[in-house]
Short mmCIF file of N, CA and C in Angstrom, two decimals:
data_model
loop_
_atom_site.label_atom_id
_atom_site.label_comp_id
_atom_site.label_asym_id
_atom_site.label_seq_id
_atom_site.Cartn_x
_atom_site.Cartn_y
_atom_site.Cartn_z
N UNK A 1 43.29 28.37 14.76
CA UNK A 1 43.49 28.93 16.06
C UNK A 1 42.56 30.14 16.20
N UNK A 2 41.99 30.61 15.23
CA UNK A 2 41.13 31.76 15.32
C UNK A 2 39.91 31.38 16.14
N UNK A 3 39.37 30.23 15.82
CA UNK A 3 38.09 29.72 16.58
C UNK A 3 38.34 29.64 18.01
N UNK A 4 39.56 29.43 18.47
CA UNK A 4 39.95 29.25 19.87
C UNK A 4 39.59 30.45 20.71
N UNK A 5 39.60 31.61 20.01
CA UNK A 5 39.28 32.87 20.77
C UNK A 5 37.94 32.98 21.41
N UNK A 6 37.11 32.08 21.10
CA UNK A 6 35.82 32.04 21.62
C UNK A 6 35.62 31.31 22.95
N UNK A 7 36.80 30.73 23.37
CA UNK A 7 36.75 30.01 24.58
C UNK A 7 37.46 30.70 25.73
N UNK A 8 37.02 30.34 27.08
CA UNK A 8 37.51 30.97 28.12
C UNK A 8 38.77 30.24 28.71
N UNK A 9 38.70 28.96 28.49
CA UNK A 9 39.68 28.02 29.05
C UNK A 9 40.18 27.19 27.78
N UNK A 10 41.55 27.28 27.50
CA UNK A 10 42.06 26.53 26.41
C UNK A 10 43.14 25.56 26.88
N UNK A 11 43.02 24.24 26.66
CA UNK A 11 43.94 23.29 27.15
C UNK A 11 44.34 22.34 26.06
N UNK A 12 45.51 21.78 26.31
CA UNK A 12 45.78 20.69 25.34
C UNK A 12 46.58 19.52 26.18
N UNK A 13 46.05 18.32 26.01
CA UNK A 13 46.71 17.13 26.63
C UNK A 13 47.99 16.84 26.02
N UNK A 14 49.03 16.99 26.93
CA UNK A 14 50.42 16.91 26.34
C UNK A 14 51.17 15.77 27.11
N UNK A 15 51.51 14.72 26.38
CA UNK A 15 52.20 13.58 27.10
C UNK A 15 53.37 13.84 27.82
N UNK A 16 54.08 14.89 27.40
CA UNK A 16 55.30 15.33 28.10
C UNK A 16 54.95 15.76 29.52
N UNK A 17 53.75 16.27 29.78
CA UNK A 17 53.52 16.54 31.15
C UNK A 17 53.35 15.35 31.99
N UNK A 18 53.07 14.16 31.46
CA UNK A 18 52.98 12.91 32.22
C UNK A 18 54.42 12.37 32.61
N UNK A 19 55.48 12.94 32.00
CA UNK A 19 56.80 12.44 32.31
C UNK A 19 57.63 13.37 33.19
N UNK A 20 57.12 14.46 33.75
CA UNK A 20 57.72 15.34 34.52
C UNK A 20 57.11 15.44 35.93
N UNK A 21 57.89 15.76 36.96
CA UNK A 21 57.34 15.93 38.32
C UNK A 21 56.68 17.24 38.54
N UNK A 22 57.07 18.23 37.80
CA UNK A 22 56.54 19.63 37.90
C UNK A 22 55.43 19.84 36.80
N UNK A 23 54.34 19.26 36.98
CA UNK A 23 53.34 19.26 35.92
C UNK A 23 52.00 20.08 36.24
N UNK A 24 51.13 20.34 35.38
CA UNK A 24 49.92 21.01 35.56
C UNK A 24 48.80 19.86 35.43
N UNK A 25 48.21 19.66 36.46
CA UNK A 25 47.16 18.50 36.35
C UNK A 25 45.81 19.02 35.88
N UNK A 26 45.07 18.22 35.25
CA UNK A 26 43.78 18.59 34.71
C UNK A 26 42.84 18.99 36.00
N UNK A 27 42.91 18.19 37.07
CA UNK A 27 42.06 18.57 38.24
C UNK A 27 42.42 19.88 38.79
N UNK A 28 43.72 20.40 38.89
CA UNK A 28 44.05 21.66 39.39
C UNK A 28 43.44 22.72 38.46
N UNK A 29 43.52 22.59 37.20
CA UNK A 29 42.93 23.52 36.19
C UNK A 29 41.38 23.68 36.40
N UNK A 30 40.84 22.43 36.55
CA UNK A 30 39.36 22.46 36.69
C UNK A 30 38.94 23.20 37.98
N UNK A 31 39.74 23.17 39.02
CA UNK A 31 39.30 23.97 40.22
C UNK A 31 39.22 25.41 39.95
N UNK A 32 39.79 25.96 39.02
CA UNK A 32 39.73 27.30 38.71
C UNK A 32 38.81 27.63 37.53
N UNK A 33 38.01 26.78 37.12
CA UNK A 33 37.14 27.02 36.06
C UNK A 33 35.65 27.07 36.54
N UNK A 34 34.88 27.97 36.06
CA UNK A 34 33.55 28.05 36.55
C UNK A 34 32.58 27.32 35.61
N UNK A 35 31.46 27.09 36.16
CA UNK A 35 30.39 26.29 35.34
C UNK A 35 29.99 26.99 34.00
N UNK A 36 30.17 28.29 33.88
CA UNK A 36 29.82 29.02 32.70
C UNK A 36 30.97 29.20 31.75
N UNK A 37 32.13 28.79 32.16
CA UNK A 37 33.33 29.03 31.28
C UNK A 37 33.17 28.03 30.05
N UNK A 38 33.52 28.37 28.93
CA UNK A 38 33.65 27.59 27.76
C UNK A 38 35.08 26.91 27.71
N UNK A 39 35.15 25.57 27.68
CA UNK A 39 36.37 24.96 27.66
C UNK A 39 36.65 24.29 26.32
N UNK A 40 37.93 24.42 25.81
CA UNK A 40 38.36 23.85 24.52
C UNK A 40 39.54 23.01 24.96
N UNK A 41 39.51 21.71 24.64
CA UNK A 41 40.58 20.81 24.93
C UNK A 41 40.97 20.19 23.55
N UNK A 42 42.24 20.22 23.37
CA UNK A 42 42.84 19.66 22.16
C UNK A 42 43.53 18.30 22.51
N UNK A 43 43.21 17.20 21.84
CA UNK A 43 43.76 15.96 22.00
C UNK A 43 44.61 15.69 20.78
N UNK A 44 45.79 15.31 20.97
CA UNK A 44 46.62 15.12 19.79
C UNK A 44 46.54 13.68 19.18
N UNK A 45 47.23 13.53 18.01
CA UNK A 45 47.08 12.20 17.43
C UNK A 45 47.98 11.16 18.19
N UNK A 46 47.88 9.94 17.75
CA UNK A 46 48.78 8.82 18.15
C UNK A 46 50.20 9.45 18.04
N UNK A 47 51.02 9.36 19.05
CA UNK A 47 52.31 9.77 19.14
C UNK A 47 52.44 11.20 19.64
N UNK A 48 51.25 11.84 19.87
CA UNK A 48 51.17 13.22 20.45
C UNK A 48 51.53 14.39 19.64
N UNK A 49 51.46 15.52 20.30
CA UNK A 49 51.87 16.76 19.67
C UNK A 49 53.35 16.85 19.40
N UNK A 50 53.80 17.42 18.28
CA UNK A 50 55.16 17.72 18.14
C UNK A 50 55.53 18.84 18.97
N UNK A 51 56.88 19.01 19.28
CA UNK A 51 57.25 20.30 19.98
C UNK A 51 56.83 21.40 19.29
N UNK A 52 56.88 21.42 17.95
CA UNK A 52 56.49 22.81 17.23
C UNK A 52 54.90 22.92 17.35
N UNK A 53 54.12 21.92 17.35
CA UNK A 53 52.77 22.06 17.64
C UNK A 53 52.51 22.56 19.01
N UNK A 54 53.14 22.04 19.95
CA UNK A 54 52.97 22.43 21.36
C UNK A 54 53.32 23.92 21.56
N UNK A 55 54.41 24.44 20.83
CA UNK A 55 54.73 25.77 20.98
C UNK A 55 53.76 26.69 20.37
N UNK A 56 53.15 26.18 19.30
CA UNK A 56 52.11 27.01 18.67
C UNK A 56 50.89 27.14 19.55
N UNK A 57 50.47 26.00 20.16
CA UNK A 57 49.41 26.06 21.09
C UNK A 57 49.69 26.92 22.17
N UNK A 58 50.86 26.92 22.78
CA UNK A 58 51.30 27.82 23.98
C UNK A 58 51.23 29.29 23.49
N UNK A 59 51.75 29.47 22.28
CA UNK A 59 51.71 30.90 21.84
C UNK A 59 50.33 31.43 21.61
N UNK A 60 49.32 30.53 21.48
CA UNK A 60 47.88 30.95 21.26
C UNK A 60 47.11 30.86 22.51
N UNK A 61 47.74 30.86 23.75
CA UNK A 61 47.02 30.87 24.97
C UNK A 61 46.50 29.65 25.45
N UNK A 62 46.96 28.37 24.98
CA UNK A 62 46.59 27.11 25.46
C UNK A 62 47.56 26.78 26.64
N UNK A 63 46.92 25.94 27.61
CA UNK A 63 47.75 25.45 28.66
C UNK A 63 48.08 23.98 28.45
N UNK A 64 49.22 23.53 28.61
CA UNK A 64 49.51 22.12 28.51
C UNK A 64 49.11 21.50 30.03
N UNK A 65 48.32 20.39 29.77
CA UNK A 65 47.94 19.65 31.00
C UNK A 65 48.18 18.08 30.82
N UNK A 66 48.22 17.40 31.90
CA UNK A 66 48.35 15.99 31.81
C UNK A 66 47.01 15.40 32.22
N UNK A 67 46.80 14.21 31.71
CA UNK A 67 45.50 13.48 32.02
C UNK A 67 45.93 12.28 33.02
N UNK A 68 46.55 12.45 33.92
CA UNK A 68 47.03 11.42 34.89
C UNK A 68 48.40 11.05 34.57
N UNK A 69 48.96 10.02 35.34
CA UNK A 69 50.37 9.64 35.15
C UNK A 69 50.66 8.75 33.95
N UNK A 70 49.65 8.20 33.28
CA UNK A 70 49.94 7.28 32.10
C UNK A 70 49.40 7.99 30.89
N UNK A 71 50.03 7.65 29.81
CA UNK A 71 49.87 8.12 28.51
C UNK A 71 48.69 7.40 27.85
N UNK A 72 47.62 8.10 27.53
CA UNK A 72 46.42 7.52 27.04
C UNK A 72 46.34 7.48 25.44
N UNK A 73 45.60 6.53 24.87
CA UNK A 73 45.48 6.51 23.53
C UNK A 73 44.50 7.69 23.04
N UNK A 74 44.57 8.14 21.89
CA UNK A 74 43.90 9.23 21.38
C UNK A 74 42.35 9.04 21.63
N UNK A 75 41.81 7.88 21.28
CA UNK A 75 40.40 7.50 21.47
C UNK A 75 40.01 7.74 23.03
N UNK A 76 40.94 7.19 23.86
CA UNK A 76 40.50 7.21 25.22
C UNK A 76 40.62 8.50 25.92
N UNK A 77 41.63 9.36 25.44
CA UNK A 77 41.89 10.73 25.97
C UNK A 77 40.68 11.65 26.08
N UNK A 78 40.12 11.62 24.98
CA UNK A 78 38.93 12.54 24.83
C UNK A 78 37.79 12.10 25.68
N UNK A 79 37.54 10.81 25.85
CA UNK A 79 36.44 10.29 26.80
C UNK A 79 36.83 10.58 28.20
N UNK A 80 38.13 10.31 28.51
CA UNK A 80 38.69 10.54 29.95
C UNK A 80 38.43 12.08 30.34
N UNK A 81 38.84 13.05 29.35
CA UNK A 81 38.64 14.38 29.61
C UNK A 81 37.25 14.82 29.89
N UNK A 82 36.22 14.25 29.07
CA UNK A 82 34.89 14.58 29.22
C UNK A 82 34.36 14.03 30.42
N UNK A 83 34.67 12.77 30.85
CA UNK A 83 34.26 12.20 32.01
C UNK A 83 34.70 12.96 33.25
N UNK A 84 36.03 13.43 33.20
CA UNK A 84 36.60 14.23 34.27
C UNK A 84 35.88 15.51 34.49
N UNK A 85 35.56 16.21 33.35
CA UNK A 85 34.80 17.47 33.50
C UNK A 85 33.40 17.19 34.06
N UNK A 86 32.74 16.16 33.53
CA UNK A 86 31.44 15.82 34.13
C UNK A 86 31.58 15.53 35.45
N UNK A 87 32.43 14.73 35.93
CA UNK A 87 32.58 14.34 37.39
C UNK A 87 32.86 15.63 38.26
N UNK A 88 33.70 16.52 37.69
CA UNK A 88 34.03 17.67 38.44
C UNK A 88 32.87 18.54 38.73
N UNK A 89 32.17 18.83 37.65
CA UNK A 89 31.06 19.79 37.74
C UNK A 89 29.66 19.24 38.11
N UNK A 90 29.41 17.94 37.87
CA UNK A 90 28.18 17.39 38.19
C UNK A 90 28.12 16.48 39.42
N UNK A 91 29.16 15.92 39.85
CA UNK A 91 29.18 15.05 40.89
C UNK A 91 29.92 15.58 42.06
N UNK A 92 31.19 16.02 41.83
CA UNK A 92 32.02 16.60 42.96
C UNK A 92 31.41 17.80 43.60
N UNK A 93 30.74 18.64 42.82
CA UNK A 93 30.21 19.90 43.35
C UNK A 93 28.71 19.90 43.51
N UNK A 94 28.07 18.72 43.56
CA UNK A 94 26.61 18.52 43.73
C UNK A 94 26.28 18.96 45.07
N UNK A 95 25.00 19.49 45.41
CA UNK A 95 24.56 19.87 46.59
C UNK A 95 23.75 18.85 47.33
N UNK A 96 23.84 17.62 46.89
CA UNK A 96 23.09 16.63 47.65
C UNK A 96 23.65 16.10 48.88
#
């Protein structure tokens, strides 16, 4: 967790966020991020983060987010997150 102090925005994909109606979406979080912010995203193992792991992440300043309404595989979640960040900063906000 010490390494995480170097980041401006600390997130973790939490499958429990996909199961509730009052959730924090990845898109909403990205709206408040600037292009110069350093982002750290933790993707859990198959089966997701345990409640104890989620609590530890929360205690260390991480925000739980959902990556859409479906639960993604570990291998897919990281690519989804990177593609979302790329789209948000490189395509959605382009000046063309």
